[in-house]
Every structure is written in C-alpha cells, then in structure tokens.
Amino acid sequence: SKFWPTLVFILIMAGFWRFLYMEKADLLFTYFVVVLFDGASQITGQLKGRRALVPKISPAKTVEGLVGGTLVTLATVLLVHNAFSYDPVRLVLLTFLLMTGALAGDLMASAVKRKKGLHRFSNVLPGHGGVLDRYDSLVMAASMMYLFSLMGN
C-alpha cells in the first residue's frame, strides 16, 4: 500500500516546512552539522572505508565513513560550542539527532533510487547522485530539528 510511505513523506515535509520558520541560529546549526557530517563521512569513507554500511541500499557508504563523520562532526561541534547557545548536554544530543536524521534521509533517498533502478537522480552535479543528494540529508535532519524544538528548552 502507498498509504504509509505517503504519510511518512507528508510528515517529513511538514517538519521541514516548519523548520524553515525556526530561529536563524537553529537553522545555521542544523546546516552546519549536516554539511560537516556529510562531508566528513564521505571523505573518511573514501580514504578508509572497507566495510559497506548498508550494501543493498547504498553500497558506497561505509562503516568507517559513518564513524569518521560522526567523530569529526562531534569534535568540531564541541570545539566551536561557544558559537551556539545550547547547553553542552543539549548540544551533544542535538548533534547526534541531526547526524542520525542526515544519515536516515540519505539512506531513504538511496532506497528510492535502488527501488527505481536509478544510479543518480540527475547528472547536474557530476560525481554526485544528483541535486537531490545535496538536500536529502538536510530535509530529514531539519524535520528532526523541528521535532526536537517541540520538546522545549
């Protein structure tokens, strides 16, 4: 049935839409974490990656890339923590939540591509999975940021 995937899509997009109206500091932090995590994961995966993380969905993603991306992102966020107004515990929790959302968004987009038999969504950005690959992580992480904001300070 298409009901559940459609409902999930609507909820994610609603969260992303609400995210766009959050405080600029929250927008910046989310984007910072997603870009850093995506980039660090890709670089460490290409340099050290040996074991596929989810080979049937995204064969190029590696365990080593995930670990490297997580460590680099967490260390960087802690290093520049004064730039953000979150208390240390909230900062770490939010960083892990955003990294989880970024990975989930990326894997969901990869699953759609595999199901449709596509290698990439477009050829606009050579060497990438298409323009959507620049946003799949952000959309899911942003939705999670909005949900996190509902829990209050």
mmCIF file of N, CA, C and O in Angstrom, residues 3-4 6 9 20 39 45-46 55 60 69 86-87 92 103 113 115 119 127 139-140 142-143 146 151-152:
data_model
loop_
_atom_site.group_PDB
_atom_site.id
_atom_site.type_symbol
_atom_site.label_atom_id
_atom_site.label_comp_id
_atom_site.label_asym_id
_atom_site.label_seq_id
_atom_site.Cartn_x
_atom_site.Cartn_y
_atom_site.Cartn_z
ATOM 1 N N PHE A 3 -0.124 4.077 1.343
ATOM 2 C CA PHE A 3 -0.565 4.954 2.413
ATOM 3 C C PHE A 3 0.581 5.338 3.351
ATOM 4 O O PHE A 3 0.809 6.519 3.612
ATOM 5 N N TRP A 4 1.311 4.352 3.887
ATOM 6 C CA TRP A 4 2.358 4.621 4.874
ATOM 7 C C TRP A 4 3.523 5.430 4.303
ATOM 8 O O TRP A 4 3.952 6.401 4.938
ATOM 9 N N THR A 6 3.414 7.491 1.882
ATOM 10 C CA THR A 6 2.882 8.830 1.621
ATOM 11 C C THR A 6 2.750 9.610 2.921
ATOM 12 O O THR A 6 3.107 10.793 2.991
ATOM 13 N N PHE A 9 6.185 10.673 4.101
ATOM 14 C CA PHE A 9 6.655 11.782 3.268
ATOM 15 C C PHE A 9 5.994 13.097 3.688
ATOM 16 O O PHE A 9 6.664 14.119 3.843
ATOM 17 N N LEU A 20 11.765 25.742 8.521
ATOM 18 C CA LEU A 20 12.152 26.963 7.804
ATOM 19 C C LEU A 20 11.777 28.238 8.549
ATOM 20 O O LEU A 20 12.326 29.305 8.274
ATOM 21 N N GLY A 39 30.081 15.712 4.627
ATOM 22 C CA GLY A 39 31.418 15.852 4.048
ATOM 23 C C GLY A 39 32.453 14.973 4.724
ATOM 24 O O GLY A 39 33.239 14.282 4.060
ATOM 25 N N GLY A 45 35.131 7.921 4.472
ATOM 26 C CA GLY A 45 34.721 6.692 3.784
ATOM 27 C C GLY A 45 35.570 6.408 2.561
ATOM 28 O O GLY A 45 35.960 5.265 2.304
ATOM 29 N N GLN A 46 35.882 7.454 1.802
ATOM 30 C CA GLN A 46 36.710 7.268 0.610
ATOM 31 C C GLN A 46 38.149 6.934 0.972
ATOM 32 O O GLN A 46 38.812 6.168 0.277
ATOM 33 N N PRO A 55 24.867 -2.358 2.220
ATOM 34 C CA PRO A 55 25.236 -2.606 0.826
ATOM 35 C C PRO A 55 24.063 -2.701 -0.151
ATOM 36 O O PRO A 55 24.199 -2.295 -1.300
ATOM 37 N N ALA A 60 28.172 2.343 -1.513
ATOM 38 C CA ALA A 60 29.361 3.173 -1.327
ATOM 39 C C ALA A 60 29.507 3.689 0.100
ATOM 40 O O ALA A 60 30.577 4.137 0.494
ATOM 41 N N GLY A 69 32.813 10.334 10.101
ATOM 42 C CA GLY A 69 31.937 11.500 10.022
ATOM 43 C C GLY A 69 31.379 11.878 11.385
ATOM 44 O O GLY A 69 31.302 13.065 11.740
ATOM 45 N N TYR A 86 23.461 26.495 22.916
ATOM 46 C CA TYR A 86 22.902 25.315 23.569
ATOM 47 C C TYR A 86 23.776 24.922 24.749
ATOM 48 O O TYR A 86 24.995 25.062 24.690
ATOM 49 N N ASP A 87 23.134 24.400 25.798
ATOM 50 C CA ASP A 87 23.941 23.886 26.898
ATOM 51 C C ASP A 87 24.647 22.618 26.387
ATOM 52 O O ASP A 87 24.227 22.019 25.405
ATOM 53 N N VAL A 92 25.224 18.080 22.460
ATOM 54 C CA VAL A 92 25.632 16.730 22.061
ATOM 55 C C VAL A 92 24.418 15.920 21.598
ATOM 56 O O VAL A 92 24.463 15.262 20.551
ATOM 57 N N LEU A 103 21.758 10.873 8.096
ATOM 58 C CA LEU A 103 22.006 9.531 7.571
ATOM 59 C C LEU A 103 20.701 8.882 7.099
ATOM 60 O O LEU A 103 20.653 8.294 6.012
ATOM 61 N N LYS A 113 16.145 5.420 -4.996
ATOM 62 C CA LYS A 113 16.911 5.234 -6.237
ATOM 63 C C LYS A 113 17.068 3.755 -6.571
ATOM 64 O O LYS A 113 16.880 3.353 -7.717
ATOM 65 N N LYS A 115 15.169 1.247 -5.628
ATOM 66 C CA LYS A 115 13.859 0.685 -5.975
ATOM 67 C C LYS A 115 13.460 1.041 -7.409
ATOM 68 O O LYS A 115 12.846 0.240 -8.108
ATOM 69 N N HIS A 119 20.836 5.117 -10.746
ATOM 70 C CA HIS A 119 22.149 5.280 -10.100
ATOM 71 C C HIS A 119 22.227 6.661 -9.467
ATOM 72 O O HIS A 119 22.858 6.861 -8.447
ATOM 73 N N GLY A 127 29.630 13.425 -10.466
ATOM 74 C CA GLY A 127 30.253 12.790 -9.319
ATOM 75 C C GLY A 127 29.349 12.682 -8.107
ATOM 76 O O GLY A 127 29.745 12.171 -7.075
ATOM 77 N N VAL A 139 16.827 17.701 4.598
ATOM 78 C CA VAL A 139 15.372 17.658 4.789
ATOM 79 C C VAL A 139 15.016 16.821 6.008
ATOM 80 O O VAL A 139 14.218 17.241 6.860
ATOM 81 N N MET A 140 15.597 15.649 6.140
ATOM 82 C CA MET A 140 15.283 14.789 7.278
ATOM 83 C C MET A 140 15.829 15.371 8.580
ATOM 84 O O MET A 140 15.130 15.398 9.600
ATOM 85 N N ALA A 142 16.444 18.480 9.268
ATOM 86 C CA ALA A 142 15.660 19.680 9.591
ATOM 87 C C ALA A 142 14.330 19.311 10.222
ATOM 88 O O ALA A 142 13.886 19.952 11.184
ATOM 89 N N SER A 143 13.702 18.275 9.711
ATOM 90 C CA SER A 143 12.445 17.809 10.298
ATOM 91 C C SER A 143 12.661 17.353 11.733
ATOM 92 O O SER A 143 11.845 17.623 12.620
ATOM 93 N N TYR A 146 13.078 20.317 14.027
ATOM 94 C CA TYR A 146 11.773 20.895 14.390
ATOM 95 C C TYR A 146 11.111 20.066 15.481
ATOM 96 O O TYR A 146 10.621 20.608 16.473
ATOM 97 N N MET A 151 10.046 19.836 22.037
ATOM 98 C CA MET A 151 10.260 19.341 23.400
ATOM 99 C C MET A 151 10.648 20.450 24.356
ATOM 100 O O MET A 151 10.799 20.218 25.547
ATOM 101 N N GLY A 152 10.841 21.641 23.842
ATOM 102 C CA GLY A 152 11.159 22.794 24.703
ATOM 103 C C GLY A 152 12.624 22.864 25.072
ATOM 104 O O GLY A 152 13.438 22.081 24.630
#
